[in-house]
mmCIF file of C-alpha atoms in Angstrom:
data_model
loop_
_atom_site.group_PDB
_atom_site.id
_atom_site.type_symbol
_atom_site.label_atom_id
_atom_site.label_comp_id
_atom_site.label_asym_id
_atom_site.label_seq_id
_atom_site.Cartn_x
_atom_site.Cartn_y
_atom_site.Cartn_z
ATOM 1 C CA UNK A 11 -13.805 23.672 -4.113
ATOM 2 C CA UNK A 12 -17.184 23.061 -2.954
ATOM 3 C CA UNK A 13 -18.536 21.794 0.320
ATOM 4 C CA UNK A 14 -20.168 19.264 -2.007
ATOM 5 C CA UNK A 15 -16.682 18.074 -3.307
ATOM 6 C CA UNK A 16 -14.919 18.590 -0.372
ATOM 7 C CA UNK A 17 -16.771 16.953 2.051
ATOM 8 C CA UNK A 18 -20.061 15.175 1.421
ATOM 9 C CA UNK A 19 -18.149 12.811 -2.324
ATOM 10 C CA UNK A 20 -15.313 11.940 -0.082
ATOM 11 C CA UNK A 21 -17.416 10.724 2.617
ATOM 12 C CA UNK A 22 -19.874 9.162 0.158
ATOM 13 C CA UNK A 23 -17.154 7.065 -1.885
ATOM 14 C CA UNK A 24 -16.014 5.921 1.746
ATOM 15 C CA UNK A 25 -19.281 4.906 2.747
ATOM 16 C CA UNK A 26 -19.437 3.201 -1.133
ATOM 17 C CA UNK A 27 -15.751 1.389 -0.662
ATOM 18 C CA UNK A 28 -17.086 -0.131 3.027
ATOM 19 C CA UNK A 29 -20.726 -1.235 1.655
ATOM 20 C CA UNK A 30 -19.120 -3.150 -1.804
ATOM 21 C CA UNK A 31 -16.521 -4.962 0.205
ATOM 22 C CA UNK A 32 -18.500 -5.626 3.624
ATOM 23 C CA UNK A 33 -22.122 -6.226 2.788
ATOM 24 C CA UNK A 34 -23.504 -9.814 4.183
ATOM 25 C CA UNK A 35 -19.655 -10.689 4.108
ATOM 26 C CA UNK A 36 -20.327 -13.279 7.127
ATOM 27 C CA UNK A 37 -22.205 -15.202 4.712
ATOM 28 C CA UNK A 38 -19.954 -14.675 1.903
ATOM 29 C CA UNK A 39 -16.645 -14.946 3.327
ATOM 30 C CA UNK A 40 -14.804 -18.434 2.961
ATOM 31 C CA UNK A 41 -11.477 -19.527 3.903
ATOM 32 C CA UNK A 42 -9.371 -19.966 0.973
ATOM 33 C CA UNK A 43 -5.631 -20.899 -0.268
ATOM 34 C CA UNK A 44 -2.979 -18.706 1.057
ATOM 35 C CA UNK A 45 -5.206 -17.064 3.974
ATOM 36 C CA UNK A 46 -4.523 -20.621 5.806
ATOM 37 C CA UNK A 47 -0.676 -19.955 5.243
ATOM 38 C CA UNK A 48 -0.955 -16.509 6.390
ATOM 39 C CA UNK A 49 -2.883 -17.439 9.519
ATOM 40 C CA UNK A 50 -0.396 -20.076 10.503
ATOM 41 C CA UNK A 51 1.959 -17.721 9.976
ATOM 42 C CA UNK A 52 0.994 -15.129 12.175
ATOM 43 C CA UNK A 53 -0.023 -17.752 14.852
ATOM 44 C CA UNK A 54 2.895 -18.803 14.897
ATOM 45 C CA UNK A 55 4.570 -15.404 15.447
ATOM 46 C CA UNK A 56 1.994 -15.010 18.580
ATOM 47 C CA UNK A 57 2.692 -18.109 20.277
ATOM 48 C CA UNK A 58 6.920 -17.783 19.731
ATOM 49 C CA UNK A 59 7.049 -14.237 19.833
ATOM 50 C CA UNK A 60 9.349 -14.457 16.901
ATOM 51 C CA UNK A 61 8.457 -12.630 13.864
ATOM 52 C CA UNK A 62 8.918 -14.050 10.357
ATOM 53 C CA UNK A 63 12.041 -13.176 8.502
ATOM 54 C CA UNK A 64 10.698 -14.049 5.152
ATOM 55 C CA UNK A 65 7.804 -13.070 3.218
ATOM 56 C CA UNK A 66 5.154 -15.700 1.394
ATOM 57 C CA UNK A 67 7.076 -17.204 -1.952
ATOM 58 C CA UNK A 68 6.145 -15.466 -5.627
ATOM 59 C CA UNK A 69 4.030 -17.621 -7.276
ATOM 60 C CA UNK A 70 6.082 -16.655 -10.515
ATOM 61 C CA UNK A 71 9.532 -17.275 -9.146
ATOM 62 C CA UNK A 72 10.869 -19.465 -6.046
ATOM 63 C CA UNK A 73 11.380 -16.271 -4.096
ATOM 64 C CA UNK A 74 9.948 -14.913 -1.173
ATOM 65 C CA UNK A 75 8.826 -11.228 -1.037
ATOM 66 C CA UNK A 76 9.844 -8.721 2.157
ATOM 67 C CA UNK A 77 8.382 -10.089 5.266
ATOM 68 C CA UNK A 78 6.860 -6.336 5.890
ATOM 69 C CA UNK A 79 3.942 -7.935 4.148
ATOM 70 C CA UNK A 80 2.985 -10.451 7.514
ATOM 71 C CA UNK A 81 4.373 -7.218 9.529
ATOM 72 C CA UNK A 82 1.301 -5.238 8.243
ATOM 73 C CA UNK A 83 -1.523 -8.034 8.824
ATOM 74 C CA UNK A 84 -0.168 -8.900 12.555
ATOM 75 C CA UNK A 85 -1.941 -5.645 14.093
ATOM 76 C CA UNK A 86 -5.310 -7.148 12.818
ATOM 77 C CA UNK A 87 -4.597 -10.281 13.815
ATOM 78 C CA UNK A 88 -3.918 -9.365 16.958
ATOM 79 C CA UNK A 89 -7.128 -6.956 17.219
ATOM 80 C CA UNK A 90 -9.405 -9.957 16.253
ATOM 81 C CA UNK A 91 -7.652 -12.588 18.270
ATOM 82 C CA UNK A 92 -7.064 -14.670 15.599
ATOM 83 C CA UNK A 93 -9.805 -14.289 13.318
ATOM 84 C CA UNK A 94 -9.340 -15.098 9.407
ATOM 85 C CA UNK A 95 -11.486 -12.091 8.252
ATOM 86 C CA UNK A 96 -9.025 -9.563 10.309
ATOM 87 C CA UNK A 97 -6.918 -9.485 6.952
ATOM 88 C CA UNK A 98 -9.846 -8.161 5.108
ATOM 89 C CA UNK A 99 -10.536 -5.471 7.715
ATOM 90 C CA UNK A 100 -6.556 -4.297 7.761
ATOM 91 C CA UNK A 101 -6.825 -4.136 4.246
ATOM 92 C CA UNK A 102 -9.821 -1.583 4.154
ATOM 93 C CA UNK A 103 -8.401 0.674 7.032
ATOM 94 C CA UNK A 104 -4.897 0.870 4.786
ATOM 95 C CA UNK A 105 -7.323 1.852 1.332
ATOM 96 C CA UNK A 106 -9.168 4.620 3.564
ATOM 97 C CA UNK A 107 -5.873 5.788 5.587
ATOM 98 C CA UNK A 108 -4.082 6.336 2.183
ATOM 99 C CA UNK A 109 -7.518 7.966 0.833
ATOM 100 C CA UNK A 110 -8.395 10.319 3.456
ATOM 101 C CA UNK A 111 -4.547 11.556 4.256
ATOM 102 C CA UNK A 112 -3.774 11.930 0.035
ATOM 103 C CA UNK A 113 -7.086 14.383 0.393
ATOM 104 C CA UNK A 114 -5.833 16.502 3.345
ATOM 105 C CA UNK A 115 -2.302 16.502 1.484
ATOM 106 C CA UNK A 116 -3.878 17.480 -1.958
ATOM 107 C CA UNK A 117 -6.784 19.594 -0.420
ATOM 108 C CA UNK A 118 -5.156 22.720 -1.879
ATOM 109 C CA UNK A 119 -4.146 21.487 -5.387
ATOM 110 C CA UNK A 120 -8.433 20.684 -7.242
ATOM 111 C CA UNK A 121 -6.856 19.078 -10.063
ATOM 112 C CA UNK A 122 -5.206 16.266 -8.108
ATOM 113 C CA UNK A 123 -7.946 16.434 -5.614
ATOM 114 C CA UNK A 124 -10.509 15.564 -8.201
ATOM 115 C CA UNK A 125 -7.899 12.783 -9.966
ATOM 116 C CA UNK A 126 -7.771 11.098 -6.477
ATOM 117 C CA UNK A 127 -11.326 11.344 -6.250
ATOM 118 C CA UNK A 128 -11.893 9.660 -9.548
ATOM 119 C CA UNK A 129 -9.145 7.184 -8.616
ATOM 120 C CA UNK A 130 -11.201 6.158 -5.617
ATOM 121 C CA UNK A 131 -14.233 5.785 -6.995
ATOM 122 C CA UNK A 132 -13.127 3.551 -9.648
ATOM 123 C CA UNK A 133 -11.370 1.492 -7.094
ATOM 124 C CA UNK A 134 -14.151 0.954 -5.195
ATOM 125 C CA UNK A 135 -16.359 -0.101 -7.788
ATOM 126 C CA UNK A 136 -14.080 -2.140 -9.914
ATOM 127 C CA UNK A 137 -14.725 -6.150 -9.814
ATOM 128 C CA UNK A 138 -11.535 -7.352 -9.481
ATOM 129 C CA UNK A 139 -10.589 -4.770 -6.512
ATOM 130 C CA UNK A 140 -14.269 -5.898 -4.652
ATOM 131 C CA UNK A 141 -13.272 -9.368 -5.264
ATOM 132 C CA UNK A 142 -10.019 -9.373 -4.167
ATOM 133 C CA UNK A 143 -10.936 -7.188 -0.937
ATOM 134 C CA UNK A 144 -14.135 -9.879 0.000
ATOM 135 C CA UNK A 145 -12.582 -13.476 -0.630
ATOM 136 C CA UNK A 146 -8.814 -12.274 0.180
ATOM 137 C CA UNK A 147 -6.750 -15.551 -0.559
ATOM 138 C CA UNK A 148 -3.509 -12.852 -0.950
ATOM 139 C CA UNK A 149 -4.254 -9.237 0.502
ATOM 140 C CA UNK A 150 -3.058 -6.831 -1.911
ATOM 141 C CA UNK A 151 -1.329 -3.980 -0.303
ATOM 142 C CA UNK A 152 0.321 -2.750 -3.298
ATOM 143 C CA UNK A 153 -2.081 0.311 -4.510
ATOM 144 C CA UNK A 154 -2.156 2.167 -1.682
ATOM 145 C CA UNK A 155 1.289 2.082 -1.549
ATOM 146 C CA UNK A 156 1.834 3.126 -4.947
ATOM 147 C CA UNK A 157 -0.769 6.381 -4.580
ATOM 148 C CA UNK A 158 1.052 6.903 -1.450
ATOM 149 C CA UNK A 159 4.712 7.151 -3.852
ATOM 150 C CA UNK A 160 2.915 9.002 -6.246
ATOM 151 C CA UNK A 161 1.596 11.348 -3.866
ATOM 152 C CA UNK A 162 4.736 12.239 -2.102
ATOM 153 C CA UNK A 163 6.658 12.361 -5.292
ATOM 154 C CA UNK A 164 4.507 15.006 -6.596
ATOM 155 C CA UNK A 165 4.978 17.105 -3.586
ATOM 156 C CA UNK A 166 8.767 15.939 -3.896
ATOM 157 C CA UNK A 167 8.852 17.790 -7.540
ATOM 158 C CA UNK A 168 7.644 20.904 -5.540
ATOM 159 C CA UNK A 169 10.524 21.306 -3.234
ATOM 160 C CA UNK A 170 13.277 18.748 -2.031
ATOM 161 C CA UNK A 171 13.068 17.641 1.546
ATOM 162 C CA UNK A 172 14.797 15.297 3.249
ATOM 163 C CA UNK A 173 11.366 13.998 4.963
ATOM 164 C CA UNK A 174 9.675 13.961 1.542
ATOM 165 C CA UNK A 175 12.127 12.313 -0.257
ATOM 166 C CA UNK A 176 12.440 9.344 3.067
ATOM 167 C CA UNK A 177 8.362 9.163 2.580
ATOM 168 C CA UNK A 178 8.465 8.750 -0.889
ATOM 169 C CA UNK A 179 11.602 6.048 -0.914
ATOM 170 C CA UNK A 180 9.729 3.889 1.911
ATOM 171 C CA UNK A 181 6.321 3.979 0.222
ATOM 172 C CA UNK A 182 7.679 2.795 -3.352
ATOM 173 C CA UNK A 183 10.222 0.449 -1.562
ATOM 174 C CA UNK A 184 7.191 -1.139 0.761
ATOM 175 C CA UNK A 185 5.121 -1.250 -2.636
ATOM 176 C CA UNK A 186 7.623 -2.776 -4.662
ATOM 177 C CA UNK A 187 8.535 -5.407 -1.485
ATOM 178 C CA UNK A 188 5.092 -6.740 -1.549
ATOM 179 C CA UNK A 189 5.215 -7.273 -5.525
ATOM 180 C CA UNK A 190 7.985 -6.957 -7.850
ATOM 181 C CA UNK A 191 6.130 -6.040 -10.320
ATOM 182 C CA UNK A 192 5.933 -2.499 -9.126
ATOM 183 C CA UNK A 193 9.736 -2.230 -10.473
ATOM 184 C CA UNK A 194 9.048 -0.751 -13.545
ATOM 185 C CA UNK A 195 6.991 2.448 -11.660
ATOM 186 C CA UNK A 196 10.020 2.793 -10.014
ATOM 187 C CA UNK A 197 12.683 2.708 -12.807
ATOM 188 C CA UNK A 198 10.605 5.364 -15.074
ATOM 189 C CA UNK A 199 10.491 7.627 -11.319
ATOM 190 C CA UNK A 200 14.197 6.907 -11.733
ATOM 191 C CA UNK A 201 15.314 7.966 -15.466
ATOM 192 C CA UNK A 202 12.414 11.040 -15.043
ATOM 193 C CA UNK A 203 14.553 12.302 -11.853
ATOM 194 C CA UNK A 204 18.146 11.449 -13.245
ATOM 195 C CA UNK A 205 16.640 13.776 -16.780
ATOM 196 C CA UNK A 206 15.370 16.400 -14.604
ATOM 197 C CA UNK A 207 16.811 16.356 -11.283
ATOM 198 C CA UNK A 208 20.371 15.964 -11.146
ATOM 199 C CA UNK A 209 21.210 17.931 -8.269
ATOM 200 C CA UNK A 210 19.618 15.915 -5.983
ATOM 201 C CA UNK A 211 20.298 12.381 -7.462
ATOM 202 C CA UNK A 212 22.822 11.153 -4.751
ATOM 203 C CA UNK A 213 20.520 11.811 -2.536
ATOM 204 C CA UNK A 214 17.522 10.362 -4.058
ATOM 205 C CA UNK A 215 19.490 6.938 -4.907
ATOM 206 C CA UNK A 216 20.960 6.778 -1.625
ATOM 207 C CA UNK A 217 17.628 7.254 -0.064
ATOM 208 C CA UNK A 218 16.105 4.659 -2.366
ATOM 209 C CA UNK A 219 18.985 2.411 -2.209
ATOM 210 C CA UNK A 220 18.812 2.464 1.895
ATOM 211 C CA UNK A 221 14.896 2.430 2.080
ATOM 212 C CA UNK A 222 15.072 -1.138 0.043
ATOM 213 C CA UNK A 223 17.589 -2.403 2.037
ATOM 214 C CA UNK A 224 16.013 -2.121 5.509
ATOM 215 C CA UNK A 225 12.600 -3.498 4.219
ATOM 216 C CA UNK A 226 14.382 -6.359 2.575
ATOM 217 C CA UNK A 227 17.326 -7.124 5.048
ATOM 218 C CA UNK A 228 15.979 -10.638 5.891
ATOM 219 C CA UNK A 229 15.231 -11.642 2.631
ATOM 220 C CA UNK A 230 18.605 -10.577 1.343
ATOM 221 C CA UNK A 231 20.233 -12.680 3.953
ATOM 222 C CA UNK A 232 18.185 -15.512 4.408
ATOM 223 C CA UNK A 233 16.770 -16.260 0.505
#
């Protein structure tokens, strides 16, 4: 691949992510809806030193999704001492995290480089995304999540490894924990590796089936 490619886009479509979703945001940012719910939330968690065993409630069905989702905006929270824009700021590091490691992972594979190129770009510059990363009412950590399961499945599909296989079942477990609508990803992973990869399927479900469990423990006992 070119230096051009390799090096200079990548940093460009970071630089293009930060500017779309950051630019003038102290005069554009306003506290909305659930943000006052998550803030409580997490102050609440600072002053008790008790997490949260439950996640915020569906707004489709009266039940609460895996707590892991107030787990992952705490840091932030922390960072800023308190501040309401924190959420958008963990939500940006987790986009370029996921961005930056899926290049070093795919660095030697240009097809997949270039898709997750692509991917990014249109990410960055789609409405809805900028929209939903500048007036967060709900932070969505859901994508990232889902190109880091796609990612590791790939590699998964190369060669069966424990470690891959515990990346890829924590990634599409955390994904589908912070929105159940993820499910169906997972069931068409599931009936393309019970086809194709039978081998290894006790494994894979047990994996799976363990991965859920731990992210969801509280809500399976306290729902």
């Amino acid at each position: 691949m070119s230096k051009f490619i390799k090096h200079i886009l990548p940093l460009f479509l970071i630089v293009l992510f930060l500017f779309l979703r950051f630019y003038n945001i102290k005069e554009s940012f306003f506290f909305i809806n659930d943000m006052g719910r998550d803030m409580l939330v997490l102050q609440a968690w600072k002053d008790t030193g008790k997490p949260p065993l439950l996640g915020p409630q569906t707004s489709v069905l009266p039940f609460n999704q895996s707590a892991i989702y107030f787990y992952l905006l705490y840091p932030g929270f922390l960072l800023s001492q308190g501040n309401p824009i924190s959420s958008i700021y963990t939500l940006a590091v987790i986009y370029i995290i996921t961005f930056i490691v899926g290049l070093y992972l795919l660095k030697d594979n240009p097809k997949f480089y270039k898709i997750l190129l692509v991917s990014f770009f249109l990410i960055s510059i789609h409405p809805q995304y900028i929209t939903q990363s500048r007036f967060v009412w709900n932070p969505s950590f859901v994508t990232p999540f889902i190109a880091a399961s796609l990612i590791s499945f790939y590699f998964l599909l190369q060669k069966f490894t424990k470690l891959k296989i515990w990346i890829f079942a924590f990634s599409i477990a955390t994904a589908i924990s912070l929105s159940y609508s993820v499910a169906p990803l997972l069931i068409a992973i599931f009936i393309y590796w019970l086809l194709f990869n039978r081998k290894y399927f006790i494994s894979f479900f047990m994996t799976l089936f363990v991965s859920f469990f731990v992210l969801n423990l509280p809500t399976i006992f306290f729902e």
